[in-house]
Short mmCIF file of C-alpha atoms in Angstrom, two decimals:
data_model
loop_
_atom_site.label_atom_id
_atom_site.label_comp_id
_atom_site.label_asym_id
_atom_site.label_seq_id
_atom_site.Cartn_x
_atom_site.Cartn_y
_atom_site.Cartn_z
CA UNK A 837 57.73 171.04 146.31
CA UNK A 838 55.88 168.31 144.12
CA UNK A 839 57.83 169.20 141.54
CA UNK A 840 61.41 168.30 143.77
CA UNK A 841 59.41 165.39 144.65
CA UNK A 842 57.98 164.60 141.59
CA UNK A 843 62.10 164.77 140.45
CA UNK A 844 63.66 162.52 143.42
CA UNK A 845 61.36 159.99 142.91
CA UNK A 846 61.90 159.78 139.16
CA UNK A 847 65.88 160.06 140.15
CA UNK A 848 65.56 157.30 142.19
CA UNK A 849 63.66 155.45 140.25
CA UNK A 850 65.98 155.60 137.15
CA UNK A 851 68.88 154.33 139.38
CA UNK A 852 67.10 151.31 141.01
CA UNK A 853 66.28 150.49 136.76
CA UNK A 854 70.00 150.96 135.87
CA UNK A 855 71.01 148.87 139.21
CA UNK A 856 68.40 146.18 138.23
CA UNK A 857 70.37 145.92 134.46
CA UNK A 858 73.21 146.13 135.92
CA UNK A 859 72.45 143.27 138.07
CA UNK A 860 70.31 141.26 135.51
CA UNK A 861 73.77 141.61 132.80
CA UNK A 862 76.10 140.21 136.18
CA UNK A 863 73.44 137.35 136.53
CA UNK A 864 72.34 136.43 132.98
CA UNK A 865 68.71 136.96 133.98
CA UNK A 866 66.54 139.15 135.15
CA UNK A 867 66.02 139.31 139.12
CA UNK A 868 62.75 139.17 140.59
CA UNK A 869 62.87 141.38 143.63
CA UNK A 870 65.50 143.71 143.33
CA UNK A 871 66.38 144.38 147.35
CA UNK A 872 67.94 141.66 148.59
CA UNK A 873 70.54 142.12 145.23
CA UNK A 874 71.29 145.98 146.72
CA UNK A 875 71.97 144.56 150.39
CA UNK A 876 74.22 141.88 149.12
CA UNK A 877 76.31 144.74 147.43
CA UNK A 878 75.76 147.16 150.58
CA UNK A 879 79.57 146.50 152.66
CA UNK A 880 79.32 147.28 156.67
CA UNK A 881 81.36 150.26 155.91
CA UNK A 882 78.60 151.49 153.92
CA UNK A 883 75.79 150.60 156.09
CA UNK A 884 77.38 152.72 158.90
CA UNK A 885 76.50 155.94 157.15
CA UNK A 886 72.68 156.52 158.12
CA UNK A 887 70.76 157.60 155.66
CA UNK A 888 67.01 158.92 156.93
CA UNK A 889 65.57 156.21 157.61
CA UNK A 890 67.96 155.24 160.34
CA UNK A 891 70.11 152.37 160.88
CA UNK A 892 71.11 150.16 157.79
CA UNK A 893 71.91 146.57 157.02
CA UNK A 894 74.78 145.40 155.46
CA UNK A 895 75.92 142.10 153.09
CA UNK A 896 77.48 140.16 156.24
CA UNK A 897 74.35 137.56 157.03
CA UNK A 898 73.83 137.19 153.34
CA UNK A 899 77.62 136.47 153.00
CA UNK A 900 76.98 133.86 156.04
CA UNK A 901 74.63 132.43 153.60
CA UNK A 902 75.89 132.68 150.69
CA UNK A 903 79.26 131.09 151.88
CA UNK A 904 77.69 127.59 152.66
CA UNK A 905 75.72 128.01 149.02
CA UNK A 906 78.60 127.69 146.88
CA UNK A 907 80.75 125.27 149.38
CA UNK A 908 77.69 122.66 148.77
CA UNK A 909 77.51 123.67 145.18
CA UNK A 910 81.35 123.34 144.51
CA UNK A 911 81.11 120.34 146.88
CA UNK A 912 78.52 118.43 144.35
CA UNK A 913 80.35 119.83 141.17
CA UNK A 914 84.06 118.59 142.59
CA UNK A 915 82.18 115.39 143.74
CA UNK A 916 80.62 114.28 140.31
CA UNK A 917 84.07 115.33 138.63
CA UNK A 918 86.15 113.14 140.32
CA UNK A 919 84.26 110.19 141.35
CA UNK A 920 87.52 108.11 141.86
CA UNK A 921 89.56 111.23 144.34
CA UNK A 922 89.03 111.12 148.18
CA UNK A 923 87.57 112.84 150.35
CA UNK A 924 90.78 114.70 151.57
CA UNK A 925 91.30 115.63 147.72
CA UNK A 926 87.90 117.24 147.46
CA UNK A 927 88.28 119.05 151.00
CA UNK A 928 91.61 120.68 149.38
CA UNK A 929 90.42 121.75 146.03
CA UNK A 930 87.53 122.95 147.38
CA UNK A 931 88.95 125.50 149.74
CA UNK A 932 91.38 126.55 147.13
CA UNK A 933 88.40 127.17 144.97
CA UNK A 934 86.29 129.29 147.48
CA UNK A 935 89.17 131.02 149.36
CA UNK A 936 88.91 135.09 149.27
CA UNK A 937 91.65 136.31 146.78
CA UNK A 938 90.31 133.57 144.13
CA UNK A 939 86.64 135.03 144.83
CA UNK A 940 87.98 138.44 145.14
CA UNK A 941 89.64 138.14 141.79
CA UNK A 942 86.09 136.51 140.37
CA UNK A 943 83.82 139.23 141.57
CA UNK A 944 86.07 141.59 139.77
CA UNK A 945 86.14 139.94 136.42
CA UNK A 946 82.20 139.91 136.80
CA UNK A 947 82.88 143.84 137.22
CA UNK A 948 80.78 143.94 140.98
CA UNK A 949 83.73 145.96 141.68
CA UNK A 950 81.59 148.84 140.64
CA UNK A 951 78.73 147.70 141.91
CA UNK A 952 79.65 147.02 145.40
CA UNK A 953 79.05 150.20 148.00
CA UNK A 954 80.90 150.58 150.66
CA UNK A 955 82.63 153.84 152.49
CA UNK A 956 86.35 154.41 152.72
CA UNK A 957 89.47 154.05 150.16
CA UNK A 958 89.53 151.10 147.56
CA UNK A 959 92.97 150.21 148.76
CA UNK A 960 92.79 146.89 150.65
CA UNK A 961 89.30 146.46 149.38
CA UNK A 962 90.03 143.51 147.52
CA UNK A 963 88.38 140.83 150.45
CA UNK A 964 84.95 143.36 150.09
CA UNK A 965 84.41 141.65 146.38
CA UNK A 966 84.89 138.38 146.92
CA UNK A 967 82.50 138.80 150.41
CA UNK A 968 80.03 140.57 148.01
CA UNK A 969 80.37 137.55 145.70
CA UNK A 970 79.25 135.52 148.27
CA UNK A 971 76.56 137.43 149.67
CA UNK A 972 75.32 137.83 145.61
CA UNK A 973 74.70 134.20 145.29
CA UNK A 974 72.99 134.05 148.85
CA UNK A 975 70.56 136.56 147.17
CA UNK A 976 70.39 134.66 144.15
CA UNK A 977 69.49 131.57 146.29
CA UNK A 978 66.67 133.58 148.02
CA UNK A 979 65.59 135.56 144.97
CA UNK A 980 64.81 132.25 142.99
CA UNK A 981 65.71 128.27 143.81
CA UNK A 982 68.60 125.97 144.69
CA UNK A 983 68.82 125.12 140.79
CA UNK A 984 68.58 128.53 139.50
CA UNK A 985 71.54 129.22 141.73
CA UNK A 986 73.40 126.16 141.21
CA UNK A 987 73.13 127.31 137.13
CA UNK A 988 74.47 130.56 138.07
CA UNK A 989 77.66 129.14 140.13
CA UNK A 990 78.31 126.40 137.43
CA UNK A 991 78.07 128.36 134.19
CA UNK A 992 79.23 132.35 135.86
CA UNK A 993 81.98 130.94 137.79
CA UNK A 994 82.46 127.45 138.31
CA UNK A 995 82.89 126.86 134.50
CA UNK A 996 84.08 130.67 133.11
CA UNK A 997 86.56 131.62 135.98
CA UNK A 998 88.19 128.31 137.22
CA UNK A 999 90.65 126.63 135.69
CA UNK A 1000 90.59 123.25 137.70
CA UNK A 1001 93.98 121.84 136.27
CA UNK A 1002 95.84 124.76 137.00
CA UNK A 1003 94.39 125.20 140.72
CA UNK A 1004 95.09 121.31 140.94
CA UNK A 1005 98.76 121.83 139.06
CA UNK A 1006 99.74 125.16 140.80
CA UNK A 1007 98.69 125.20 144.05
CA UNK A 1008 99.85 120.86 145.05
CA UNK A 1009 103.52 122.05 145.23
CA UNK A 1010 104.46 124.60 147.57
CA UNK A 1011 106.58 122.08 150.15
CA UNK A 1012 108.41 121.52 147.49
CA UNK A 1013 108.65 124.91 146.08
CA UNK A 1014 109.72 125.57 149.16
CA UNK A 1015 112.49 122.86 149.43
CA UNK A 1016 113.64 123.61 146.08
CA UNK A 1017 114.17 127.69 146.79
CA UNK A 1018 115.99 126.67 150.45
CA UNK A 1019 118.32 124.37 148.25
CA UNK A 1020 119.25 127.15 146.03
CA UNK A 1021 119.48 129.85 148.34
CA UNK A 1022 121.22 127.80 150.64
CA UNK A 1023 118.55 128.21 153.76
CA UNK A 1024 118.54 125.96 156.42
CA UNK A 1025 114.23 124.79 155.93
CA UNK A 1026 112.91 122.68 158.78
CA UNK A 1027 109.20 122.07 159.43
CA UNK A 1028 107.74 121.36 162.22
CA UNK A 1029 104.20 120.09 163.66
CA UNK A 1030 103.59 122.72 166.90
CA UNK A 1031 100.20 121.53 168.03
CA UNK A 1032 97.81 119.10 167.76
CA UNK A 1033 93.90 119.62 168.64
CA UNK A 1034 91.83 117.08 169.48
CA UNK A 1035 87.78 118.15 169.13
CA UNK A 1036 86.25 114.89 169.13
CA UNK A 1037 86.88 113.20 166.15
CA UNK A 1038 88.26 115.48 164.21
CA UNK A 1039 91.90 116.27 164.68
CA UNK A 1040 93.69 119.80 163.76
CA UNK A 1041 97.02 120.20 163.43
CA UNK A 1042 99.59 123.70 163.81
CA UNK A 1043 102.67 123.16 161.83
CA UNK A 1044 105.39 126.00 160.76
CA UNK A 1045 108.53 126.72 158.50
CA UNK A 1046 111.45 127.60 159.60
CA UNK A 1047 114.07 129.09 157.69
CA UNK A 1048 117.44 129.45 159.07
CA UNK A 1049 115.85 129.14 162.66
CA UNK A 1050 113.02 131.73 162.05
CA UNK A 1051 109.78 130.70 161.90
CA UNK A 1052 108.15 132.28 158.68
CA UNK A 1053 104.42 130.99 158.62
CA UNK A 1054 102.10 128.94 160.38
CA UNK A 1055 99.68 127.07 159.31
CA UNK A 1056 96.34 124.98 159.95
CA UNK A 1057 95.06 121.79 158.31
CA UNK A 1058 93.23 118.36 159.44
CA UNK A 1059 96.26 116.37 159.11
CA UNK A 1060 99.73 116.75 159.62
CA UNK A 1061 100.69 116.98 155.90
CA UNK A 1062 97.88 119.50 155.15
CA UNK A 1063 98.93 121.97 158.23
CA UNK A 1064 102.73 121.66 156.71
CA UNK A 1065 101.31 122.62 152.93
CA UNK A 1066 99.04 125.73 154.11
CA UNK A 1067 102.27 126.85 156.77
CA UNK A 1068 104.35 126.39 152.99
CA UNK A 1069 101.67 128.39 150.70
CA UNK A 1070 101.96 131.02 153.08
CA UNK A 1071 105.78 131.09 153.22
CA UNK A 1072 105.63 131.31 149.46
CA UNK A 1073 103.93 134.48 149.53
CA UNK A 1074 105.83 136.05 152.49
CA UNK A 1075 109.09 135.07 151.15
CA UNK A 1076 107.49 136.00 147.39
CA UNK A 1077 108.41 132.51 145.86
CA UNK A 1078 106.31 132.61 142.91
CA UNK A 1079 103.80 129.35 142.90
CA UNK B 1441 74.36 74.30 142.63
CA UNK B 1442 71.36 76.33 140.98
CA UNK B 1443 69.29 75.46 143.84
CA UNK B 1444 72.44 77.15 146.07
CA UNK B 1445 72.34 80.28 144.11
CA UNK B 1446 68.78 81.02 143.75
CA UNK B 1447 68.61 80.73 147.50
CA UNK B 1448 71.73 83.25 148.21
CA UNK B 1449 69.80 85.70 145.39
CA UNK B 1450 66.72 84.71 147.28
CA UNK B 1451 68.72 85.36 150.47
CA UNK B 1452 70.53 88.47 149.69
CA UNK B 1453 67.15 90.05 147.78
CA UNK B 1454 65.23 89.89 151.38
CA UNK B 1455 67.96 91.12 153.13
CA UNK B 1456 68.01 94.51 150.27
CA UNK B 1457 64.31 94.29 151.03
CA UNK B 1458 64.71 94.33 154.57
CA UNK B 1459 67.17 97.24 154.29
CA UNK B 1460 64.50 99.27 152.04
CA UNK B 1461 62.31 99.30 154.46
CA UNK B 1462 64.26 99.74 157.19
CA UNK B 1463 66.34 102.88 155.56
CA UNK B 1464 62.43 103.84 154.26
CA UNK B 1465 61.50 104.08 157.97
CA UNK B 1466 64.52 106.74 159.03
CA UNK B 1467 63.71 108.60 156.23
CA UNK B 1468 59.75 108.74 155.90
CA UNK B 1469 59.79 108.18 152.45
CA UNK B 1470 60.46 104.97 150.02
CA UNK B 1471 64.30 105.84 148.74
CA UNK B 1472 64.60 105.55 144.64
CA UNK B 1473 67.50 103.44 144.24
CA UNK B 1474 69.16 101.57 147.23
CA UNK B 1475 72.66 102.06 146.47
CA UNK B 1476 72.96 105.38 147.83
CA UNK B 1477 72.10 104.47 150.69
CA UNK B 1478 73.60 101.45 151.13
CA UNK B 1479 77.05 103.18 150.50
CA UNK B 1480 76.50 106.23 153.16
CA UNK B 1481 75.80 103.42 155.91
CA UNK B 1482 79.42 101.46 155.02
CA UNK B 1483 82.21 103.06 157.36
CA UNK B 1484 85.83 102.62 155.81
CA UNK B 1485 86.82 99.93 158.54
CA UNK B 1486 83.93 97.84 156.83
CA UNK B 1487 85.16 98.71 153.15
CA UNK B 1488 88.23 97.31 154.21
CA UNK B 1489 87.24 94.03 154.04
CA UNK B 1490 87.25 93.00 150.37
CA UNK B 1491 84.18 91.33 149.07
CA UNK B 1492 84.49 88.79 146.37
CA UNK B 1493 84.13 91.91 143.90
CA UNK B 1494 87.67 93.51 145.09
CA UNK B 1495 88.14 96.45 146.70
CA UNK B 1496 84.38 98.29 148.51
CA UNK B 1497 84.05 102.07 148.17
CA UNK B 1498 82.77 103.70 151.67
CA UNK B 1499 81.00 106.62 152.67
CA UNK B 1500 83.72 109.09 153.54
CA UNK B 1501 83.43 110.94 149.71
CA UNK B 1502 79.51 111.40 150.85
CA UNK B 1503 80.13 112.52 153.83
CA UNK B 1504 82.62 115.31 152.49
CA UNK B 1505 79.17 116.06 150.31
CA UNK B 1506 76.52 115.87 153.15
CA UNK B 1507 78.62 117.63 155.45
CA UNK B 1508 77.83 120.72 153.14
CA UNK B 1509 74.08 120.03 152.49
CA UNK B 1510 74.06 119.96 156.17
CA UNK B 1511 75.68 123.59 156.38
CA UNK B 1512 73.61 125.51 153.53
CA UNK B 1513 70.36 124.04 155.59
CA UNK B 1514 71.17 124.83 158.46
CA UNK B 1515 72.28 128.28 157.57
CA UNK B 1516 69.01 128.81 155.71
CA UNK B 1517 67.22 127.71 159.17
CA UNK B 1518 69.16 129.99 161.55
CA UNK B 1519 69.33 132.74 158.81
CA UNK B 1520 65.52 132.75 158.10
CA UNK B 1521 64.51 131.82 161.93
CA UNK B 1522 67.02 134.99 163.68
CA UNK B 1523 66.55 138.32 161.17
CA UNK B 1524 67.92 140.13 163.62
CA UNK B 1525 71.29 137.85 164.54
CA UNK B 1526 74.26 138.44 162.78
CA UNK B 1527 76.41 136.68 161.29
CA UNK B 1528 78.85 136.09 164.41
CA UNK B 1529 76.28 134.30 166.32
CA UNK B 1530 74.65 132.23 163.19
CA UNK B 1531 78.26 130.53 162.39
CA UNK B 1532 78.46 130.04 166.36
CA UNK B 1533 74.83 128.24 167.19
CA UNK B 1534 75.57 126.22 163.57
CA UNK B 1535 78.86 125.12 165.23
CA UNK B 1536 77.01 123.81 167.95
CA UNK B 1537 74.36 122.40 165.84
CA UNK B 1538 76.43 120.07 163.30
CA UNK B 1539 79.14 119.39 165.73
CA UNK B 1540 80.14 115.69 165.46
CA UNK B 1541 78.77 114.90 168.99
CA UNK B 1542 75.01 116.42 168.60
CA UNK B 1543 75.57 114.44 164.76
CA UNK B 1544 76.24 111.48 166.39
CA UNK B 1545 73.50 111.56 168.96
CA UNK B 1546 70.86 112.46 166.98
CA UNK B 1547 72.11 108.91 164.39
CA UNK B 1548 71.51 106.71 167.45
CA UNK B 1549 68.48 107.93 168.52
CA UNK B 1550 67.41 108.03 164.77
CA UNK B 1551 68.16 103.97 165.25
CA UNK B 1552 71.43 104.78 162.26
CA UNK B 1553 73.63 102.42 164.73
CA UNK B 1554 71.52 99.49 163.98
CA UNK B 1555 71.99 100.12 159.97
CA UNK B 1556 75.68 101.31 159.64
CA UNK B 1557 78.29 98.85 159.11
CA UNK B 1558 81.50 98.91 160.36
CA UNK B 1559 84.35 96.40 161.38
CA UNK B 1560 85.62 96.61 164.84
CA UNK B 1561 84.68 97.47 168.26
CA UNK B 1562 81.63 99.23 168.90
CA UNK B 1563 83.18 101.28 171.92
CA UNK B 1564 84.35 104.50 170.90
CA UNK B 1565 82.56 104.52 167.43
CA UNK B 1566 80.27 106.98 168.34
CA UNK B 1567 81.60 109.61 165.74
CA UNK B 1568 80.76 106.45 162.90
CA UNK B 1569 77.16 107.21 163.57
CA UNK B 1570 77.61 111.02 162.81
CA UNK B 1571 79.69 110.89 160.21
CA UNK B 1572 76.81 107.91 158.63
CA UNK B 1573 74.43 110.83 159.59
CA UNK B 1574 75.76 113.26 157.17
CA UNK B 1575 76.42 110.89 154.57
CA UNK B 1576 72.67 109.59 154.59
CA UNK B 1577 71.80 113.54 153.74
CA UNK B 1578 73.94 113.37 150.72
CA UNK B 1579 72.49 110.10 149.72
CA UNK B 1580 69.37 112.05 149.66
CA UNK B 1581 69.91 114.95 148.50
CA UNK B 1582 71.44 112.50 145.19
CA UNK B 1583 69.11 110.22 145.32
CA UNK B 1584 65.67 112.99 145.29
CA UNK B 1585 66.51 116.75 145.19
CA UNK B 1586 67.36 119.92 147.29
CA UNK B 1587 63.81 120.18 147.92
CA UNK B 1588 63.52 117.14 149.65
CA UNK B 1589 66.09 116.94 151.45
CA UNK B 1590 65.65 119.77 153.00
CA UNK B 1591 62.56 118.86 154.23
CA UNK B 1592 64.13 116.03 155.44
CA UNK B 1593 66.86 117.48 157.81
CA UNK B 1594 64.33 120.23 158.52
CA UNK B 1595 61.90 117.79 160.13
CA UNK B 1596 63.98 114.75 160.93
CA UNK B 1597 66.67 116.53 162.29
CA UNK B 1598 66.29 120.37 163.07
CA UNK B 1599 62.63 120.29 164.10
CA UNK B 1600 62.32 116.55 166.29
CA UNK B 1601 65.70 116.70 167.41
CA UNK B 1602 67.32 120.71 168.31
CA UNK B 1603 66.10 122.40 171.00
CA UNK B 1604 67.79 125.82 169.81
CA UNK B 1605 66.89 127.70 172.99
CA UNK B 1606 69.02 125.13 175.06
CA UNK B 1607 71.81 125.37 172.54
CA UNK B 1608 72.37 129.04 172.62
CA UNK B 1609 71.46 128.94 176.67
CA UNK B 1610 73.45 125.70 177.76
CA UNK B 1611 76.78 126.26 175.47
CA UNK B 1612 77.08 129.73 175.89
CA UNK B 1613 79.10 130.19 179.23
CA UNK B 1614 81.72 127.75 179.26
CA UNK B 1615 84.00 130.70 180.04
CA UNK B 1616 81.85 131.85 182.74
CA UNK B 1617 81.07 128.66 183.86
CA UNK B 1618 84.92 127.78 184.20
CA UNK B 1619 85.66 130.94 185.74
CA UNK B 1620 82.74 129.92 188.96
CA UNK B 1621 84.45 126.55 189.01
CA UNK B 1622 88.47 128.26 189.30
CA UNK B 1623 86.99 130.68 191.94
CA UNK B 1624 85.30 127.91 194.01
CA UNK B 1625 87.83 125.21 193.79
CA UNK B 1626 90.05 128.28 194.57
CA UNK B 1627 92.60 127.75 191.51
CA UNK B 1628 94.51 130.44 189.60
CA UNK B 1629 92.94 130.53 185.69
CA UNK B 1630 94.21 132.25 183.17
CA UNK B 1631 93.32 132.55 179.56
CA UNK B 1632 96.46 133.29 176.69
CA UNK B 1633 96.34 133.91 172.98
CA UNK B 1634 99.23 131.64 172.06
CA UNK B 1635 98.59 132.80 168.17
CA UNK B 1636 96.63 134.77 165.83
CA UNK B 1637 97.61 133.51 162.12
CA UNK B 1638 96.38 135.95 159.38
CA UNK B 1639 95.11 134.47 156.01
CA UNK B 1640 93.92 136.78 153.13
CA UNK B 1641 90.98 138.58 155.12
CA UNK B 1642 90.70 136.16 157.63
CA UNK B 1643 92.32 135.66 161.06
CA UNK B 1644 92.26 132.73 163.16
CA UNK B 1645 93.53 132.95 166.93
CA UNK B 1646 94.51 129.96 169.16
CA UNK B 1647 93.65 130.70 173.07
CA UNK B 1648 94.84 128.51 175.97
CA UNK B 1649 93.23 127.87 178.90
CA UNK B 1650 96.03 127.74 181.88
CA UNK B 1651 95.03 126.55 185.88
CA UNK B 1652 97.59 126.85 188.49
CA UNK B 1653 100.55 127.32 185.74
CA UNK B 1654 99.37 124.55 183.45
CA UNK B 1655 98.29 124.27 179.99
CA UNK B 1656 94.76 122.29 180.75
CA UNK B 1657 93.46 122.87 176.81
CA UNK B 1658 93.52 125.27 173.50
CA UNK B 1659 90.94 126.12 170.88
CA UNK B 1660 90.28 128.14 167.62
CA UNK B 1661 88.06 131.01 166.64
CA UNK B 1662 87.75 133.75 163.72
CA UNK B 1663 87.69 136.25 167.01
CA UNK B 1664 89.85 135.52 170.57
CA UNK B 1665 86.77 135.64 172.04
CA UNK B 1666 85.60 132.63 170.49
CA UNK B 1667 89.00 131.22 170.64
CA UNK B 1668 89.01 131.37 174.13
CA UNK B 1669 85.16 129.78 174.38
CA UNK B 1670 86.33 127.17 172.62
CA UNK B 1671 89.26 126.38 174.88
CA UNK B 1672 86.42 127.12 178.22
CA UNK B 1673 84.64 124.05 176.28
CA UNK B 1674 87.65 121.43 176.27
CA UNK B 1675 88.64 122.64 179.41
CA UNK B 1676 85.50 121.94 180.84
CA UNK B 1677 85.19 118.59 179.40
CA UNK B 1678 88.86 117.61 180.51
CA UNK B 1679 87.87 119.00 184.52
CA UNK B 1680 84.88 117.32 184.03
CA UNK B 1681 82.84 120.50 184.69
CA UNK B 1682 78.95 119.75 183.88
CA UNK B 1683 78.02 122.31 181.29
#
C-alpha cells in the first residue's frame, strides 16, 4: 500500500516537474507557483470531469483577466508606436491584434496546444488556445508583476508573432475587396446601416452587405464606417474572398 | 516689450503652478511632469481652437489608453474581491462600473469639471468629464507606474466612490423591474431577439424591447439574456421607470 503510494506520489510528482518545464520553456522563465499556470490550461470541458476531490475550476475567470491584461498592454505598445494615429486607429488595430483566431493561431505556435486540457474532440478547438492564451498571461500577471508580464506579451508575442504592417496592410481593405470581387463577378453589392444604438455617449452602429439582394453578414462597429468594414471582413470569409 | 513678456511668463508660470496643485489635490500626490496631465484635461472641442503654436493635440489618444488601465484594474478588483463569481457576472458588474455615466459622475464629484477644458456649452457635456476621467488614469499610469496607479483608481475611485453591493442590487432587475411596470400600467411587453451575429467564438445577440406593438429600445449582450437586460435598461430610461 505505501509502496502504490510511495509510486503515485512520485508519478505525480514527475508530471507537475515536466509541466513546470514545460511551462518555464513557453514563458522564458521559471514560474514561481506552479497552480495558477495548470488552471489557466484547465478548459471548462475539462473541469467537468470530477476527479476525487470534487468539483473543479476551469481557465474562464483567469481568461476574464487575462483578456483586459494584454488589451492594456497592446493598448500602451500600439500607443507609444504611433504617437501621431488616432484614437479610432488604435481601437482597430488593437482588436485585430487580440481577436481569437490571431490568438488561437499564437498559442499554437507557442505549442500550448499540447498543453492545454480539456475533454472532447480537437476539432473546433481552435477558440480553446487562444482563451488559454489569455488566461496564461492572467497567470503570469498573478504569478509575478505588471512588468514581468508586460516583458512576456512584448518579446513572446507582441514582437515574435505580429507582424504590424501586414495586420495594418491586410486587414484595412475588405470594402474594397469586396467592391472589387462584386465588379468582377458581376454582383449587385449594396451596404447598408440597419441600426443605430445610442448608450449614452457612445454610439453603435449595425450595418450589412448585400449581394444581389441577400444579406451576407452583419456587422458591429462605433461608427458607421467601422460597422460597414467588420459586416465586409465577414463577407470575405463567408463568400471565401481571400484578404 | 520685455517687461510684457516676463509678466505673461510670470503670468502663465502661476497659472501651471496653480494647475499643479490643483491636479496634485485630485490625485493625492505631486504629478512628475505637468504635461500629461495637462493634455488628458483638453477635450477635442478645446484642441480645436489653434493656439499660436498651430494645431493642439487632445486627450482622446489617452483616453483610448486609460480606458484599458481602467479595465485590467478593475478586473483585478472584482476578480480578487468575488473567488467564487464567474466570469459572466465579473464582465457584467465591470460594465456597470466603468460605464460612461458612473465615469462621469464620479469626475464631477472628484471636482475634474472645474479642471477640464472644453469649448462650448456646458449642458450636455457630462460624458467630457468621464471621458477626462479615464484619460487622467493614463496620464498616470505614464507619468508614475502600474503600481501607482493602481493605487490610485483603487482608492480614489473604486474604494471612495463604488458602492458594489448597490451596483449588483440596484442594476440587476431592469427586466423585472419593467415587467412590474407593463403589468401595472396594464401594457402588453414583449421581448425579441432581432439578431444573434456569430464572430470566431463569439456571439453577440441584439434583443428588443416591444410595449403595445412598438419598438420602445434594443441592446447587446455576449448571451440574450444580457441582450435583453440591456434593452430592460434603455427601456427603462426612455419610460422613465426609476431603477
Amino acid at each position: 500500500m505505501l509502496k502504490k503510494l510511495t509510486g503515485l506520489l512520485k508519478k505525480n510528482n514527475s508530471k507537475t516537474v515536466r509541466l513546470k518545464k514545460a511551462i518555464g520553456s513557453v514563458l522564458g522563465f521559471d514560474p514561481n507557483s506552479i497552480d495558477v499556470y495548470v488552471l489557466a490550461l484547465r478548459h471548462t470541458s475539462s473541469a467537468k470531469v470530477q476527479d476525487t476531490t470534487g468539483f473543479r475550476e476551469h481557465n474562464e475567470r483567469l481568461e476574464f483577466l487575462g483578456d483586459s491584461v494584454l488589451g492594456v498592454i497592446v493598448a500602451e505598445y500600439l500607443f507609444k508606436k504611433f504617437p501621431f494615429k488616432d484614437e479610432g486607429f488604435l481601437t482597430e488595430i488593437r482588436s485585430r491584434i487580440v481577436n481569437g483566431d490571431s490568438l488561437s493561431n499564437i498559442a499554437i505556435k507557442m505549442g500550448l496546444d499540447d498543453l492545454v486540457s480539456f475533454e472532447g474532440s480537437k476539432n473546433n478547438a481552435k477558440s480553446i488556445y487562444g482563451d488559454a492564451l489569455e488566461a496564461l498571461i492572467a497567470a503570469i500577471y498573478l504569478d509575478t508583476d505588471f512588468k514581468t508580464c508586460k516583458k512576456f506579451v512584448t518579446k513572446k508575442i507582441l514582437e515574435q508573432h505580429i507582424d504590424l504592417d501586414e495586420i495594418i496592410e491586410n486587414n484595412k481593405n475588405y470594402k474594397s475587396k469586396l467592391i472589387e470581387w462584386a465588379h468582377k463577378e458581376e454582383k449587385i453589392l449594396k451596404f447598408h446601416i440597419l441600426n443605430e444604438t445610442v448608450n449614452g455617449a457612445k454610439r453603435q452602429f449595425e450595418a450589412c452587405v448585400i449581394v444581389n439582394e441577400e444579406i451576407v453578414a452583419t456587422g458591429f462597429g462605433l461608427s458607421k464606417k467601422k460597422a460597414e468594414q467588420d459586416a465586409a471582413m465577414k463577407s470575405c470569409t463567408i463568400l471565401k474572398i481571400d484578404p
